[in-house]
Coordinates of C-alpha atoms and ligand atoms in Angstrom, one line a residue:
M1 CA 14.5 -16.4 5.5
R2 CA 14.1 -14.1 8.4
V3 CA 13.9 -10.4 7.6
A4 CA 16.1 -8.7 10.2
D5 CA 14.8 -5.9 12.3
A6 CA 16.8 -2.6 12.7
P7 CA 19.4 -3.1 15.4
G8 CA 18.1 -0.6 17.9
E9 CA 20.0 2.0 20.0
P10 CA 23.5 0.7 21.0
P11 CA 24.7 1.2 24.6
V12 CA 26.9 4.3 25.4
G13 CA 29.6 2.1 27.0
P14 CA 32.0 0.6 27.8
V15 CA 34.7 3.0 26.9
P16 CA 37.0 1.2 24.4
T17 CA 40.4 0.1 25.8
D18 CA 42.1 0.8 22.5
P19 CA 40.3 3.8 20.9
D20 CA 42.4 3.8 17.7
T21 CA 41.6 0.2 16.9
E22 CA 37.9 0.7 17.8
A23 CA 37.7 3.8 15.6
G24 CA 39.5 1.9 12.8
R25 CA 36.6 -0.5 12.6
I26 CA 34.2 2.1 11.3
G27 CA 35.7 2.8 7.9
P28 CA 35.8 -0.9 6.8
A29 CA 32.2 -1.4 8.0
M30 CA 31.0 1.5 6.0
E31 CA 32.9 0.2 2.9
L32 CA 31.3 -3.2 3.3
V33 CA 27.8 -1.7 3.6
S34 CA 28.4 0.4 0.6
A35 CA 29.7 -2.5 -1.5
R36 CA 26.6 -4.6 -0.7
L37 CA 24.3 -1.7 -1.6
Q38 CA 26.2 -1.2 -4.8
T39 CA 25.6 -4.9 -5.8
R40 CA 21.9 -4.3 -5.3
A41 CA 22.0 -1.0 -7.2
D42 CA 23.7 -2.7 -10.1
A43 CA 20.9 -5.2 -10.4
A44 CA 18.1 -2.7 -9.9
S45 CA 16.4 -0.2 -12.2
G46 CA 14.2 2.8 -12.1
D47 CA 13.3 4.4 -8.8
A48 CA 14.8 1.5 -6.8
K49 CA 18.2 2.1 -8.4
D50 CA 17.9 5.9 -7.7
V51 CA 17.2 5.3 -4.1
L52 CA 20.0 2.9 -3.7
E53 CA 22.5 5.2 -5.4
A54 CA 21.4 8.0 -3.1
T55 CA 21.9 5.8 -0.1
I56 CA 25.4 4.7 -1.2
T57 CA 26.4 8.4 -1.3
M58 CA 25.3 8.8 2.3
V59 CA 27.3 5.7 3.4
G60 CA 30.4 7.1 1.8
D61 CA 30.0 10.6 3.4
P62 CA 33.5 11.5 4.8
A63 CA 32.0 13.8 7.4
L64 CA 30.0 11.0 8.9
L65 CA 33.1 8.8 9.1
E66 CA 35.2 11.6 10.6
N67 CA 32.6 12.6 13.2
A68 CA 32.0 9.0 14.2
E69 CA 35.8 8.3 14.6
N70 CA 36.1 11.4 16.7
L71 CA 33.4 10.3 19.0
V72 CA 35.3 7.1 19.6
R73 CA 38.7 8.7 20.1
E74 CA 37.6 11.8 22.0
G75 CA 34.2 10.9 23.3
G76 CA 35.1 7.4 24.5
R77 CA 32.2 5.8 22.7
P78 CA 32.2 2.2 21.3
A79 CA 32.1 2.2 17.5
P80 CA 28.4 1.3 17.1
R81 CA 27.3 4.0 19.5
A82 CA 29.6 6.6 17.8
V83 CA 28.0 5.8 14.4
W84 CA 24.5 6.0 16.0
E85 CA 25.2 9.5 17.5
A86 CA 27.1 10.9 14.4
A87 CA 24.3 9.8 12.1
N88 CA 21.5 11.1 14.3
T89 CA 23.1 14.5 14.5
F90 CA 23.3 14.5 10.7
A91 CA 19.7 13.3 10.3
D92 CA 18.3 15.8 12.8
M93 CA 20.1 18.6 10.9
L94 CA 18.6 17.5 7.7
A95 CA 15.1 17.1 9.2
A96 CA 15.4 20.7 10.6
M97 CA 16.1 22.0 7.0
G98 CA 12.7 20.6 5.9
G99 CA 11.7 20.1 2.2
Y100 CA 13.8 17.8 0.1
M101 CA 16.8 17.8 2.5
G102 CA 14.4 17.0 5.4
E103 CA 13.2 13.9 3.6
R104 CA 16.8 12.6 3.3
A105 CA 16.8 12.2 7.1
T106 CA 15.1 8.8 6.7
D107 CA 17.9 7.6 4.3
V108 CA 20.5 8.6 6.9
R109 CA 18.8 6.6 9.6
D110 CA 18.6 3.6 7.2
V111 CA 22.4 3.9 6.6
R112 CA 23.0 4.3 10.3
D113 CA 21.1 1.0 11.0
R114 CA 23.1 -0.9 8.4
I115 CA 26.5 0.3 9.7
V116 CA 25.6 -0.4 13.3
A117 CA 24.3 -3.9 12.4
E118 CA 27.6 -4.6 10.6
L119 CA 29.7 -3.4 13.6
Q120 CA 27.6 -5.5 16.0
G121 CA 27.9 -8.6 13.7
L122 CA 24.1 -8.6 13.2
P123 CA 22.4 -9.4 9.8
A124 CA 21.7 -6.3 7.6
P125 CA 18.2 -5.0 8.4
G126 CA 15.4 -5.1 5.8
V127 CA 14.8 -7.5 3.0
A128 CA 18.0 -9.1 1.8
D129 CA 18.5 -10.2 -1.8
L130 CA 17.4 -13.8 -1.9
A131 CA 19.9 -16.0 -3.7
E132 CA 17.4 -18.8 -4.0
P133 CA 13.6 -19.3 -3.5
A134 CA 12.6 -18.8 0.2
V135 CA 9.7 -17.9 2.5
L136 CA 10.2 -14.4 4.0
V137 CA 9.4 -14.1 7.7
A138 CA 9.2 -10.6 9.2
A139 CA 7.8 -8.6 12.1
D140 CA 6.2 -6.4 9.4
L141 CA 7.2 -5.3 5.9
A142 CA 6.9 -1.8 4.5
P143 CA 4.8 -1.6 1.3
A144 CA 8.0 -0.3 -0.5
D145 CA 9.8 -3.5 0.5
T146 CA 6.9 -5.7 -0.5
A147 CA 6.6 -4.0 -3.9
G148 CA 10.2 -5.0 -4.6
L149 CA 9.7 -8.7 -3.9
R150 CA 10.1 -11.1 -6.8
P151 CA 7.5 -13.8 -7.2
G152 CA 9.0 -17.2 -7.6
I153 CA 12.0 -16.1 -5.4
A154 CA 10.0 -14.8 -2.6
L155 CA 7.8 -17.9 -2.3
A156 CA 5.5 -16.6 0.4
L157 CA 5.4 -13.8 3.0
V158 CA 4.7 -14.4 6.7
T159 CA 4.4 -11.4 9.0
E160 CA 3.6 -11.1 12.7
Q161 CA 1.8 -7.8 12.3
G162 CA -0.7 -6.5 9.8
G163 CA -4.3 -7.4 8.9
P164 CA -5.7 -8.9 5.7
T165 CA -6.5 -5.4 4.3
S166 CA -3.1 -3.9 5.0
H167 CA -1.3 -2.6 2.0
T168 CA 1.4 -5.2 2.5
A169 CA -1.1 -7.9 2.2
I170 CA -2.8 -6.3 -0.8
L171 CA 0.5 -5.8 -2.6
A172 CA 1.7 -9.3 -2.0
R173 CA -1.7 -10.6 -3.3
S174 CA -1.4 -8.5 -6.5
L175 CA 2.1 -9.9 -7.1
G176 CA 0.7 -13.4 -6.7
I177 CA 2.8 -14.0 -3.5
P178 CA 0.8 -15.9 -0.9
A179 CA 0.8 -13.9 2.4
V180 CA 0.0 -14.9 5.9
V181 CA -0.2 -11.7 7.9
G182 CA -0.9 -11.1 11.6
C183 CA 0.7 -14.5 12.3
A184 CA 1.6 -14.4 16.0
G185 CA 5.0 -15.9 17.0
A186 CA 6.1 -16.2 13.3
R187 CA 9.6 -15.0 14.1
Q188 CA 10.2 -17.9 16.4
L189 CA 10.6 -20.0 13.3
V190 CA 14.3 -21.0 13.0
E191 CA 16.3 -19.7 10.0
G192 CA 16.4 -22.5 7.5
A193 CA 13.3 -24.4 8.9
F194 CA 11.0 -26.1 6.4
V195 CA 7.5 -24.9 6.4
V196 CA 4.1 -25.3 4.9
V197 CA 2.5 -21.9 4.2
D198 CA -1.2 -22.0 3.4
G199 CA -2.2 -18.7 1.9
G200 CA -5.9 -19.6 1.8
A201 CA -6.2 -20.8 5.4
G202 CA -3.7 -18.3 6.7
S203 CA -1.6 -20.9 8.5
V204 CA 2.1 -21.7 8.8
E205 CA 3.3 -25.1 10.0
E206 CA 6.8 -26.2 10.5
V207 CA 7.7 -29.6 8.9
G208 CA 10.7 -31.9 9.2
S209 CA 12.0 -31.9 5.6
A210 CA 12.3 -30.1 2.3
E211 CA 10.1 -32.8 0.7
E212 CA 7.2 -31.9 3.1
A213 CA 7.6 -28.1 2.7
A214 CA 5.1 -26.4 0.5
V215 CA 3.4 -23.2 -0.3
I216 CA -0.3 -23.6 -0.8
V217 CA -1.7 -20.8 -2.9
E218 CA -5.2 -19.6 -2.1
A219 CA -7.5 -22.0 -3.9
V220 CA -9.1 -20.3 -6.9
E221 CA -11.8 -22.4 -8.3
A222 CA -11.8 -22.7 -12.1
V223 CA -15.0 -20.9 -12.9
E224 CA -16.7 -19.8 -16.1
W225 CA -17.2 -16.1 -16.7
D226 CA -17.9 -14.6 -20.1
G227 CA -16.2 -11.3 -19.3
V228 CA -19.4 -9.2 -18.9
G229 CA -20.5 -8.4 -15.3
R230 CA -24.2 -8.8 -14.8
T231 CA -26.8 -10.5 -12.7
A232 CA -28.8 -13.5 -13.9
D233 CA -31.6 -11.1 -15.1
G234 CA -29.2 -8.9 -17.0
H235 CA -28.7 -6.0 -14.6
P236 CA -25.2 -4.7 -15.6
V237 CA -22.5 -4.6 -13.0
P238 CA -19.2 -3.7 -14.7
L239 CA -16.3 -5.7 -13.1
L240 CA -13.2 -3.7 -13.0
A241 CA -9.6 -4.3 -11.8
N242 CA -7.4 -2.8 -9.1
V243 CA -3.9 -2.2 -10.6
G244 CA -0.7 -0.3 -9.7
D245 CA 1.4 -0.5 -12.8
A246 CA 1.5 -1.5 -16.5
D247 CA 2.2 -5.2 -15.8
G248 CA -0.8 -5.4 -13.5
A249 CA -3.0 -3.6 -16.1
A250 CA -1.9 -6.0 -18.8
A251 CA -2.7 -9.0 -16.6
A252 CA -6.1 -7.5 -15.8
A253 CA -6.9 -6.9 -19.5
E254 CA -6.0 -10.5 -20.1
R255 CA -8.4 -11.6 -17.4
R256 CA -11.1 -9.6 -19.2
A257 CA -11.5 -6.8 -16.7
Q258 CA -14.0 -4.3 -18.1
G259 CA -11.8 -1.5 -17.1
V260 CA -9.8 -0.3 -14.2
G261 CA -11.8 0.8 -11.1
L262 CA -8.8 1.7 -9.0
F263 CA -5.3 2.6 -10.3
R264 CA -3.3 3.1 -7.1
T265 CA -0.9 5.6 -8.6
E266 CA 1.2 5.9 -5.4
L267 CA 2.3 2.3 -5.7
A268 CA 4.6 3.1 -8.6
F269 CA 6.4 5.7 -6.7
L270 CA 6.8 4.2 -3.2
S271 CA 10.6 4.4 -3.3
A272 CA 11.0 7.6 -5.3
A273 CA 13.1 10.0 -3.3
E274 CA 11.9 13.0 -5.3
E275 CA 8.7 13.7 -7.1
P276 CA 8.9 11.6 -10.3
S277 CA 9.6 13.6 -13.4
E278 CA 6.9 14.4 -15.9
K279 CA 8.5 11.8 -18.2
R280 CA 8.5 9.1 -15.5
Q281 CA 4.9 9.8 -14.6
R282 CA 3.9 9.6 -18.2
E283 CA 5.6 6.2 -18.6
V284 CA 3.6 4.8 -15.7
Y285 CA 0.2 6.4 -16.7
D286 CA 0.6 5.6 -20.4
G287 CA 1.4 2.0 -19.5
V288 CA -1.7 1.5 -17.4
L289 CA -4.1 3.5 -19.6
G290 CA -2.7 2.0 -22.7
A291 CA -3.9 -1.5 -21.7
F292 CA -7.5 -0.2 -21.7
A293 CA -7.9 2.0 -24.7
G294 CA -11.6 2.8 -25.2
K295 CA -12.4 1.5 -21.7
P296 CA -12.9 3.3 -18.3
V297 CA -9.8 3.7 -16.2
T298 CA -10.2 5.3 -12.7
A299 CA -7.0 6.7 -11.5
R300 CA -6.7 7.7 -7.9
T301 CA -4.4 10.7 -7.2
L302 CA -1.5 9.9 -4.9
D303 CA -2.7 8.4 -1.6
A304 CA 0.5 9.2 0.2
G305 CA 0.7 9.0 4.0
A306 CA 0.0 6.6 6.8
D307 CA 1.3 3.2 5.8
K308 CA 2.2 4.3 2.3
P309 CA 4.6 7.1 2.9
L310 CA 6.0 8.7 -0.3
P311 CA 9.4 10.1 0.7
F312 CA 8.8 13.3 -1.4
L313 CA 5.4 14.1 -0.1
T314 CA 4.7 12.7 3.3
L315 CA 5.0 14.8 6.5
D316 CA 7.5 13.5 8.9
G317 CA 6.8 12.9 12.6
E318 CA 3.0 12.9 12.7
P319 CA 1.9 11.2 15.9
N320 CA -1.1 9.4 14.1
P321 CA -0.3 9.4 10.4
A322 CA -3.5 7.5 9.5
L323 CA -5.5 10.4 11.0
G324 CA -3.1 13.0 9.7
V325 CA -2.2 14.6 6.4
R326 CA -2.9 11.8 4.0
G327 CA -4.3 11.6 0.5
L328 CA -6.0 14.7 -0.8
R329 CA -5.2 16.6 2.5
I330 CA -1.6 16.9 1.3
A331 CA -2.7 19.2 -1.5
R332 CA -4.4 21.5 1.0
V333 CA -1.6 22.2 3.6
P334 CA 1.3 24.5 3.0
G335 CA 4.1 22.7 1.1
N336 CA 4.5 21.2 -2.4
G337 CA 1.4 19.0 -2.3
A338 CA -0.8 21.4 -4.3
D339 CA 1.7 21.6 -7.1
V340 CA 2.3 17.8 -7.1
L341 CA -1.5 17.3 -7.5
E342 CA -1.6 19.8 -10.5
R343 CA 1.3 18.0 -12.2
Q344 CA -0.2 14.6 -11.6
L345 CA -3.6 15.7 -13.1
A346 CA -1.9 17.2 -16.1
G347 CA 0.1 13.9 -16.6
L348 CA -3.1 11.8 -16.3
A349 CA -5.0 14.0 -18.7
A350 CA -2.2 13.8 -21.3
A351 CA -2.0 10.0 -20.9
A352 CA -5.7 9.7 -21.6
K353 CA -5.3 11.8 -24.8
E354 CA -2.4 9.7 -25.9
T355 CA -3.9 6.2 -25.2
G356 CA -7.6 6.8 -25.8
A357 CA -8.6 5.3 -22.4
E358 CA -11.8 6.8 -20.8
L359 CA -10.1 8.6 -17.9
K360 CA -11.9 9.1 -14.6
V361 CA -10.0 10.5 -11.7
M362 CA -10.8 10.3 -8.0
A363 CA -9.3 11.6 -4.7
P364 CA -8.5 9.6 -1.6
M365 CA -9.3 10.6 2.0
V366 CA -12.2 13.0 1.4
A367 CA -14.4 13.8 4.4
T368 CA -16.5 16.8 3.3
A369 CA -18.4 18.2 0.3
E370 CA -16.1 21.2 0.3
E371 CA -13.1 19.0 -0.3
A372 CA -14.9 17.2 -3.1
R373 CA -15.7 20.5 -4.7
F374 CA -12.1 21.6 -4.5
F375 CA -10.9 18.4 -6.2
V376 CA -13.5 18.5 -9.0
Q377 CA -12.5 22.0 -9.8
R378 CA -8.9 21.0 -10.1
C379 CA -9.8 18.1 -12.4
R380 CA -12.0 20.3 -14.6
A381 CA -9.1 22.8 -14.9
H382 CA -7.2 20.0 -16.6
G383 CA -10.1 19.1 -18.9
I384 CA -10.9 15.9 -16.9
T385 CA -14.6 15.3 -17.5
S386 CA -15.3 12.5 -15.0
A387 CA -14.1 13.4 -11.4
G388 CA -15.0 11.6 -8.2
V389 CA -13.9 10.9 -4.7
M390 CA -13.3 7.8 -2.6
I391 CA -15.6 7.2 0.4
E392 CA -13.3 6.0 3.1
I393 CA -14.3 8.2 6.0
P394 CA -17.6 7.7 7.8
A395 CA -18.3 11.4 7.8
A396 CA -18.4 11.3 4.0
V397 CA -21.2 8.7 4.2
L398 CA -23.3 11.0 6.4
V399 CA -23.0 13.9 3.9
A400 CA -23.2 11.6 0.8
R401 CA -25.9 13.6 -0.9
E402 CA -23.9 16.9 -0.6
I403 CA -20.8 15.1 -1.9
M404 CA -22.7 13.6 -4.7
A405 CA -24.0 17.0 -5.7
E406 CA -20.3 17.9 -6.5
V407 CA -19.0 14.8 -8.2
D408 CA -19.6 12.5 -11.2
F409 CA -19.1 9.3 -9.1
V410 CA -18.0 7.9 -5.8
S411 CA -16.1 4.8 -5.0
V412 CA -16.1 3.1 -1.6
G413 CA -12.7 2.1 -0.1
T414 CA -14.0 -0.5 2.3
N415 CA -10.5 -1.2 3.7
D416 CA -10.2 2.4 5.1
L417 CA -13.9 2.9 5.6
A418 CA -13.8 -0.1 8.0
Q419 CA -10.6 1.1 9.6
Y420 CA -12.0 4.5 10.4
L421 CA -15.5 3.2 11.3
F422 CA -14.3 0.8 13.9
A423 CA -11.2 2.8 15.0
A424 CA -9.2 -0.4 14.2
D425 CA -5.8 0.0 12.5
R426 CA -5.9 -2.1 9.3
Q427 CA -2.2 -2.9 9.9
S428 CA -2.9 -4.5 13.3
G429 CA -3.4 -8.2 13.5
P430 CA -5.1 -8.3 16.9
V431 CA -8.0 -6.0 15.7
A432 CA -8.3 -7.6 12.2
A433 CA -11.7 -9.1 13.1
L434 CA -13.2 -5.6 13.4
N435 CA -12.0 -4.9 9.9
D436 CA -14.0 -7.7 8.4
P437 CA -16.0 -6.4 5.4
W438 CA -19.0 -8.5 6.5
Q439 CA -19.4 -6.4 9.6
P440 CA -23.1 -5.4 9.5
A441 CA -22.2 -1.8 10.6
L442 CA -20.1 -1.4 7.5
L443 CA -22.8 -2.9 5.3
R444 CA -25.3 -0.5 6.7
L445 CA -23.1 2.4 5.8
I446 CA -22.9 1.1 2.3
R447 CA -26.7 0.8 2.2
M448 CA -26.9 4.5 3.1
L449 CA -24.7 5.2 0.1
G450 CA -26.8 3.1 -2.2
E451 CA -29.9 5.0 -1.1
A452 CA -28.2 8.4 -1.7
S453 CA -27.0 7.1 -5.1
A454 CA -30.6 6.0 -6.1
E455 CA -31.8 9.5 -5.2
T456 CA -29.1 11.6 -6.8
G457 CA -28.3 9.3 -9.8
V458 CA -24.6 9.5 -9.0
P459 CA -23.1 6.0 -9.2
V460 CA -21.4 4.3 -6.3
G461 CA -18.7 1.7 -6.8
V462 CA -16.7 -0.4 -4.4
C463 CA -13.0 -0.8 -4.9
G464 CA -11.9 -2.1 -1.4
E465 CA -11.1 -5.8 -0.8
A466 CA -14.8 -6.4 -0.1
A467 CA -15.5 -6.4 -3.8
A468 CA -13.2 -9.4 -4.3
D469 CA -15.3 -11.7 -2.2
P470 CA -17.7 -13.7 -4.4
A471 CA -20.1 -14.3 -1.6
L472 CA -20.2 -10.6 -0.6
A473 CA -20.4 -9.1 -4.2
P474 CA -24.1 -9.9 -4.6
V475 CA -24.8 -8.3 -1.2
L476 CA -23.0 -5.1 -2.4
V477 CA -25.0 -5.1 -5.6
G478 CA -28.2 -5.5 -3.6
L479 CA -27.2 -2.5 -1.5
G480 CA -27.2 -0.4 -4.7
V481 CA -23.5 -0.6 -5.7
A482 CA -23.1 -0.1 -9.5
T483 CA -19.5 -1.3 -10.2
L484 CA -17.1 -3.6 -8.4
S485 CA -13.3 -3.3 -8.7
M486 CA -10.9 -6.0 -7.4
G487 CA -7.6 -7.7 -7.7
S488 CA -7.8 -9.2 -11.2
G489 CA -7.5 -12.8 -9.9
A490 CA -10.9 -12.5 -8.4
L491 CA -12.8 -11.3 -11.5
A492 CA -14.0 -14.7 -12.8
A493 CA -15.2 -15.9 -9.4
V494 CA -17.1 -12.7 -8.7
G495 CA -18.5 -12.6 -12.3
A496 CA -19.8 -16.2 -11.9
S497 CA -21.3 -15.5 -8.5
L498 CA -23.3 -12.5 -9.8
A499 CA -24.4 -14.3 -13.0
G500 CA -26.2 -16.9 -10.7
L501 CA -28.5 -14.4 -9.0
T502 CA -31.2 -11.9 -10.0
L503 CA -31.1 -8.3 -8.8
E504 CA -34.1 -9.1 -6.6
Q505 CA -32.2 -12.0 -5.0
C506 CA -29.2 -9.8 -4.5
R507 CA -31.4 -7.3 -2.7
A508 CA -32.9 -10.0 -0.5
L509 CA -29.3 -11.1 0.4
A510 CA -28.4 -7.5 1.3
A511 CA -31.3 -7.3 3.6
V512 CA -30.4 -10.4 5.6
A513 CA -26.7 -9.5 5.7
C514 CA -27.5 -6.0 7.1
A515 CA -29.9 -7.4 9.7
A516 CA -27.4 -9.9 11.1
P517 CA -25.8 -9.1 14.4
D518 CA -22.2 -10.0 13.5
P519 CA -20.0 -10.9 10.5
M520 CA -20.2 -14.7 11.1
S521 CA -24.0 -14.6 11.2
A522 CA -24.1 -12.4 8.1
R523 CA -22.0 -14.9 6.2
Q524 CA -24.2 -17.8 7.4
A525 CA -27.5 -16.0 6.7
V526 CA -26.4 -15.1 3.1
S527 CA -25.2 -18.6 2.4
A528 CA -28.5 -20.1 3.8
H529 CA -30.5 -17.7 1.6
C530 CA -28.5 -18.3 -1.6
P531 CA -30.8 -20.2 -4.0
Ligands
PEP601 C1 -9.6 1.2 0.5 O1 -9.2 1.9 1.5 O2 -10.5 0.3 0.6 C2 -8.9 1.3 -0.8 C3 -9.4 0.7 -1.9 O3 -7.8 2.1 -0.8 P1 -6.4 1.6 -0.3 O4 -6.5 0.1 0.1 O5 -5.3 1.8 -1.3 O6 -6.2 2.5 0.9
MG602 MG1 -8.0 3.6 1.2

């Protein structure tokens, strides 16, 4: 099934020959859009339901209808254009008000696109509700849309844009939905075509019949792992899980994760129109921490911004959101970010008390030791005894010793560290090769962190996608990485890989990988040196 794009700006003309009839089309189109959204809201729950209910109120706004009808009757606009202009005026007004009202501007534009598509006879934009299992094909999918996909109904996801470390790809993987991202020309596939989607090879092929159609899930070898991460000579390397909600945490515990190395707290709130209440936050935090009583759980404070906008927190209209006010930076600019951080830290601390999990908290998007100090102070004020930061910005590697003097631990987000190191957008298919975690330049940065860690005694973990690669994991350990955190499906393969090598052998592999001129040579050199 193709995921329809937004319809785009409709033309100003021609002037309708019968303005009354033309204006009369708008009301029924709005009602139809509203009814469809209502069906979805009835089937939804939690934040998704709240967002849909709020959107329905906008579709039914009598002022929007009246203004659009007037633009047809008095302004000579065709109906789609009239809705476009009336909605934009409304959205601009909300945006100018700022704050909560300003954030509603996005909802108005969404409503606008739905009504315009209806008036133009085009499919509704965004992910439709699938009545039966299908492969979704889209230009790109927002993380909020991806998070709402149902495995088993959404059989696979194919997008033209995006790289393998984009959040859309990470989310699809965590839901167990095979995803082929950055697939050029995918949207040329005809609606209803039969395809073979190979999640492992990253390929999509059109076939002639339903019998030939298939979704090949990334091959996961059945490997033995006893649930304790360590090298062959007994050097401990706790293997932790990346999770986003209670279900993910329960699955990770079942797969014997030794704790959670990255709880992406923002994922639970991607479609929340307002800051989630204390009660809602506690539900989510208790759910994740409760699956790991007595074990370490590293929660990351909200990493809002860039490709994970949170409607209640993200600044609108930044020209380069990935380089803008993202992650911890939101708590340090005027606005509600500082208070949101305080309430989140309080909720996490309370959840730790309630569940008995060993809470660690870290901040995303930290570039300087001063930012690290600020964050640790905020954590301490809430009685959080283990506070750290993510290393995702190359500047943070260059001042690693100063940062380590402030924190209890650091964790490398290789997805963003690569993006910012190579100036290569992780959402962009054409530059995906630069974001390869085997890039020697990236590995050499991690080596610098390993050296700083050995000197300061502050442990460094890796929680980016690099940690999930069984061939790369020993290299990371050889570089001085103390813990690895990954999608829980990768735990057994990574555990088995480490168990087959001594620490000395890991160090030798790290040396050859760092010395390689490019990712392909690094992979080959490591494979050739593996005993
Ligand atoms: C990373 O950047 O590697 C990371 C783990 O964080 P996220 O993917 O959520 O940005
Ligand atoms: Mg990151």
